[in-house]
Short mmCIF file of C-alpha atoms in Angstrom, two decimals:
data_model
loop_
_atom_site.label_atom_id
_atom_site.label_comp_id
_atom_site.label_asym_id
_atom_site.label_seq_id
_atom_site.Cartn_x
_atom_site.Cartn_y
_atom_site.Cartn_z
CA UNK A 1 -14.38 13.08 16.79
CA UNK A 2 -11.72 15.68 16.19
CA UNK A 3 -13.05 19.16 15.08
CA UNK A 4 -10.81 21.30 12.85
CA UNK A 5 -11.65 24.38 11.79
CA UNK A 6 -9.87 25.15 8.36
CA UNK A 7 -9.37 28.87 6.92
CA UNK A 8 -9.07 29.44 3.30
CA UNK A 9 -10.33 32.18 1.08
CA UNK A 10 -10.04 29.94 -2.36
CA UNK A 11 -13.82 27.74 -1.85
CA UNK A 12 -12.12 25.17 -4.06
CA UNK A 13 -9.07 24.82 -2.16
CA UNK A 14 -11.52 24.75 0.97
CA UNK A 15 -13.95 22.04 -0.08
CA UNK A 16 -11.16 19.97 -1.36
CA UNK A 17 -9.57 20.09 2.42
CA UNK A 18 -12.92 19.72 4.00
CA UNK A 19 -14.14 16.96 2.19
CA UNK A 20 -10.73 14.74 2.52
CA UNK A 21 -10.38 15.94 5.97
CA UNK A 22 -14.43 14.16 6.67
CA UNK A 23 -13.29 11.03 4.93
CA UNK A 24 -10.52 10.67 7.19
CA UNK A 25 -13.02 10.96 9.83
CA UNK A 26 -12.04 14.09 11.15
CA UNK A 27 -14.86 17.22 11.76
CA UNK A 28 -14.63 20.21 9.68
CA UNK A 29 -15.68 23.55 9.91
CA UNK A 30 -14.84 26.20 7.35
CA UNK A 31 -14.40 30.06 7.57
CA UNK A 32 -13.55 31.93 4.19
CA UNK A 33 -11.70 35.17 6.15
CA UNK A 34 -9.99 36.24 9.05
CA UNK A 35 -12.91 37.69 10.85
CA UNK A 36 -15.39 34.72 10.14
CA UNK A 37 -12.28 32.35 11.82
CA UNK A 38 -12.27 34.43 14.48
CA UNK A 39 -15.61 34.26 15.64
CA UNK A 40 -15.90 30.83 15.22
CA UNK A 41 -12.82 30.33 17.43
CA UNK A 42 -14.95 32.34 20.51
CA UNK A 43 -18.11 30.13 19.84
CA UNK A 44 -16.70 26.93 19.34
CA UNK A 45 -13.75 24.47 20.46
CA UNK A 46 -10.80 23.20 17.94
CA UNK A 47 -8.10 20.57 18.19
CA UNK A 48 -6.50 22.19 15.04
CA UNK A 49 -6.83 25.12 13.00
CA UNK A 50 -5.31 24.68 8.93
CA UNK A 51 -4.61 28.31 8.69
CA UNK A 52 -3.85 30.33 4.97
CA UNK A 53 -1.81 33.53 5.77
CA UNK A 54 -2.93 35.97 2.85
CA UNK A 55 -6.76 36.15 3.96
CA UNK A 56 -8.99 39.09 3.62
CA UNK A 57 -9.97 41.12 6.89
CA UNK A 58 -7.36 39.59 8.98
CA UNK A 59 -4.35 37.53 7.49
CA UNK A 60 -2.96 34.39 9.05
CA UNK A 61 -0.12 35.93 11.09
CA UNK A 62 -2.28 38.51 12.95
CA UNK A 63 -5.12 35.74 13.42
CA UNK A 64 -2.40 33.60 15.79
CA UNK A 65 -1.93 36.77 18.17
CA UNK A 66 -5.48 35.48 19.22
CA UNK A 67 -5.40 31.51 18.60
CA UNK A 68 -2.27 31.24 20.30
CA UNK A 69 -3.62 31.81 24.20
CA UNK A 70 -6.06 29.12 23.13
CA UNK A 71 -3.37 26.64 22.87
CA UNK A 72 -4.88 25.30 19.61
CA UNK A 73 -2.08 24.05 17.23
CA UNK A 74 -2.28 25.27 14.16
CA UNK A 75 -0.61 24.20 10.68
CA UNK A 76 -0.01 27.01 8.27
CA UNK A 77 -0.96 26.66 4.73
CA UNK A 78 -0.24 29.26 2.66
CA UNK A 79 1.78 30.22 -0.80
CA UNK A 80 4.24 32.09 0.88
CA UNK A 81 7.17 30.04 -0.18
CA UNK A 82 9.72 32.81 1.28
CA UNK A 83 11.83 31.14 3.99
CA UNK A 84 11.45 34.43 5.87
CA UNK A 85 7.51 33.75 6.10
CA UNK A 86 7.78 30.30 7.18
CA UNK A 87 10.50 31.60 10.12
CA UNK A 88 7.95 34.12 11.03
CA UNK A 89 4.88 31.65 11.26
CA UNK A 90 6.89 28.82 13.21
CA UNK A 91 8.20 31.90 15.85
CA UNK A 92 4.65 33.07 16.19
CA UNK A 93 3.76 29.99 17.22
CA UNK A 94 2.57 27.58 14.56
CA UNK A 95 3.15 24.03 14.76
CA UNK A 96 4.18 23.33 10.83
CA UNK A 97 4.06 25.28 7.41
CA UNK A 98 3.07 23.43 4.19
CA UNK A 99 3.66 25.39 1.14
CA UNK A 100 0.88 25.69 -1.86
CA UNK A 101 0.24 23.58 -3.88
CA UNK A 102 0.76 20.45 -1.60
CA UNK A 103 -0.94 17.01 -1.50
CA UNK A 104 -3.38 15.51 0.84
CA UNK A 105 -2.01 12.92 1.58
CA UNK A 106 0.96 14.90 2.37
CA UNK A 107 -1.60 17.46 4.90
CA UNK A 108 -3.47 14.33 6.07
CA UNK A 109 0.16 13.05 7.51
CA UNK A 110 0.88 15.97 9.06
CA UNK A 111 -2.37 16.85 10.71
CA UNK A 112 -2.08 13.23 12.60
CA UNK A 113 1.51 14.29 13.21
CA UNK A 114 0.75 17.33 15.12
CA UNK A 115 -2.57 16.03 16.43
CA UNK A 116 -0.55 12.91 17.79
CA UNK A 117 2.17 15.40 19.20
CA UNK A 118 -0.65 16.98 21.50
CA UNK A 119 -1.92 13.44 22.82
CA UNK A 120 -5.12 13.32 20.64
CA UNK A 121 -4.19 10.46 18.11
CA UNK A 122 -7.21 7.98 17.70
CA UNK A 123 -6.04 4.87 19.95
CA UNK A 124 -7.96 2.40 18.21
CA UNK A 125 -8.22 2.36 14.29
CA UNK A 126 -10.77 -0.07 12.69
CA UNK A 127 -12.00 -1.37 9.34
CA UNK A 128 -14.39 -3.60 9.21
CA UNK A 129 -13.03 -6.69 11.48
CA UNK A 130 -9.42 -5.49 11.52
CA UNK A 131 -8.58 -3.08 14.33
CA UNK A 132 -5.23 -1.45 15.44
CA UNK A 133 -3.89 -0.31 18.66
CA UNK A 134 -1.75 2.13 17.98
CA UNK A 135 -0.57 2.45 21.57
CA UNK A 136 0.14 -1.31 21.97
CA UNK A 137 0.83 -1.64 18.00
CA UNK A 138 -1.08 -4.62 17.96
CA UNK A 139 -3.37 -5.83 15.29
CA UNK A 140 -6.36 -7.93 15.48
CA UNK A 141 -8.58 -9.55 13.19
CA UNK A 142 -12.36 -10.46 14.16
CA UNK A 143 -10.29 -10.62 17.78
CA UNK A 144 -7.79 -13.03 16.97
CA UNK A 145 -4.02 -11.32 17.09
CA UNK A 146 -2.10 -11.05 13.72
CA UNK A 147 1.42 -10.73 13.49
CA UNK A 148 3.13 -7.97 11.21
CA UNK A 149 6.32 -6.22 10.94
CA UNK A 150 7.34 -3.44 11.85
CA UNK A 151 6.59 -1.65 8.07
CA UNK A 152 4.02 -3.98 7.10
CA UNK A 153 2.20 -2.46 10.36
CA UNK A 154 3.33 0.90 9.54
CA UNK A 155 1.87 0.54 6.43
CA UNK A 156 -1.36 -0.89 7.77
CA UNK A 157 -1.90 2.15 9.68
CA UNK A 158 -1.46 4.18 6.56
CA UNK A 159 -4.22 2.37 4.54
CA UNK A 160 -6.72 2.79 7.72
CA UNK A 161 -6.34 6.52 7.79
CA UNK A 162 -6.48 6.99 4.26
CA UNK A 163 -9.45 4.90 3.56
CA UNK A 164 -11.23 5.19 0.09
CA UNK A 165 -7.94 7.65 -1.51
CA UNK A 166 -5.36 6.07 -3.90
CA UNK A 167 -2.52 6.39 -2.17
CA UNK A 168 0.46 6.31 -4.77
CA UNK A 169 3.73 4.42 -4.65
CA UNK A 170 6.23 6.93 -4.08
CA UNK A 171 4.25 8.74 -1.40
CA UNK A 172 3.77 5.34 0.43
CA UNK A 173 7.35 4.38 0.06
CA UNK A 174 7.79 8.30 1.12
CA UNK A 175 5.70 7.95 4.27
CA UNK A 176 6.68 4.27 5.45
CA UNK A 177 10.23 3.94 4.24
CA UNK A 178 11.21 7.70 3.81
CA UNK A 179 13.55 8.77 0.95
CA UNK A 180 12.68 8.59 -2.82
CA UNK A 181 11.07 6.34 -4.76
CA UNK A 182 12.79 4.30 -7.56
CA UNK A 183 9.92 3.54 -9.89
CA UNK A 184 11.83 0.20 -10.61
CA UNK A 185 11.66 -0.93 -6.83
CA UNK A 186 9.18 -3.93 -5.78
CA UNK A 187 9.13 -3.27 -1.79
CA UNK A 188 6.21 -1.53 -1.80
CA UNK A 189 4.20 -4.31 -3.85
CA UNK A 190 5.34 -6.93 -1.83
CA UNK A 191 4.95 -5.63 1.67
CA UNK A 192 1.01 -4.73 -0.02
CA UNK A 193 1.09 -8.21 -1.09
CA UNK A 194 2.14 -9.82 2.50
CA UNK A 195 -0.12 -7.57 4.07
CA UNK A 196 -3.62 -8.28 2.10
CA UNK A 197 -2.36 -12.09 2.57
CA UNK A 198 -2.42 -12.03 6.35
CA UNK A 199 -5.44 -9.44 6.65
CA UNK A 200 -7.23 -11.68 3.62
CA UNK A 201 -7.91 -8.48 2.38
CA UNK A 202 -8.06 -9.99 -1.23
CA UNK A 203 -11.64 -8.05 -1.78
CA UNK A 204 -10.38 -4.72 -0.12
CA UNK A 205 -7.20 -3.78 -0.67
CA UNK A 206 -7.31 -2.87 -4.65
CA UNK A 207 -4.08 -1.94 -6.85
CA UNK A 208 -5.05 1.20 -9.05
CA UNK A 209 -3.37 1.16 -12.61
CA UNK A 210 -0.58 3.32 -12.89
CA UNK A 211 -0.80 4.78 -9.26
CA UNK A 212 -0.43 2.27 -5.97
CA UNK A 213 -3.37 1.20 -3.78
CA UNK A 214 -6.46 2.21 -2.29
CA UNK A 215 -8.51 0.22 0.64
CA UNK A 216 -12.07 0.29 -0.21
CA UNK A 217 -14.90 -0.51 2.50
CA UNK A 218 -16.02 0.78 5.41
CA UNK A 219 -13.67 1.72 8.11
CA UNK A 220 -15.24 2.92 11.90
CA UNK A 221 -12.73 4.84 14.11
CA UNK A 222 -13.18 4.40 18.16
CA UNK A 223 -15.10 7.55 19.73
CA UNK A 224 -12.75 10.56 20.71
#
């Protein structure tokens, strides 16, 4: 299991990122300041740290003149919207900046982005009797091979790392299609409808009124 270690001095803003971040079936450990994040980084090992910048006893920026010999990636979250601040963290070494306020689903993207840019996606995904390969991209069902398309498997593998959240329509057509969303388009409902066909996921994957989808069930990811 991946550990991240996640530094933010609002604890609403921190149990929020903890608690989505341990339904995505990550690890997450929590420091409220500079100095607690710091000796956590000595006692422990990260994959990732979710750094705020404006923290008390030492901010963000000074805290990566000691992460960065660690080579720990670390995504800056912070409501420093000046372009100058978001230069500065990306030279010091960061490996993305995502502005306040932002949406998880939007962080939850970008922490497997970075985490798969350092080799440490999960290989296997699995809910229940459907499992994905993500190095292969092959899909299986109780061991027998199903065939998808290209986005119908992309947005498989967006449903199995966002298990139990209701993902909304625009951000899935965001994620799996890219551009904007026209609120009149279909795609997304029918590429949910092909997919819960072929998975027979008629009991799991739910439409939520007014918003998208969410898969509900439980989900197991292979051991890291």
């Amino acid at each position: 299991m991946y550990k991240i270690l996640a530094v933010e001095d609002s604890p609403a803003i921190l149990n929020l990122i903890r608690m989505s971040l341990e339904d995505a079936g990550y690890l997450c450990v929590c420091a409220e300041d500079g100095v607690q994040a710091a000796d956590l980084l000595e006692e422990r090992q990260f994959d990732l740290v979710l750094l705020d910048v404006m923290l008390p006893g030492i901010d963000g920026f000074e805290l990566m003149d000691y992460i960065r010999p660690l080579g720990i990636p670390v995504i800056f979250l912070t409501a420093k919207t000046d372009v100058n601040d978001k230069v500065k963290g990306l030279r010091l070494g960061a490996e993305d900046y995502l502005t306040k306020p932002f949406e998880i689903l939007e962080l939850l993207a970008r922490v497997e982005t970075v985490l798969r840019r350092y080799g440490k996606e999960a290989r296997l995904l699995r809910f229940e009797d459907v499992e994905a390969d993500t190095l292969s991209r092959t899909v299986r069902k109780a061991g027998i091979p199903v065939k998808l398309t290209v986005k119908e498997y992309e947005l498989l593998l967006l449903f199995l790392r966002n298990p139990g959240i209701a993902l909304f329509r625009d951000h899935i057509y965001q994620l799996v299609w890219g551009g904007e969303y026209s609120g009149d388009s279909r795609t997304v409902d029918l590429h949910v409808q092909r997919l819960r066909k072929k998975l027979q996921w008629e009991g799991k994957l739910f439409a939520v009124y007014k918003i998208g989808y969410r898969l509900e069930g439980g989900r197991e990811r292979e051991p890291r």
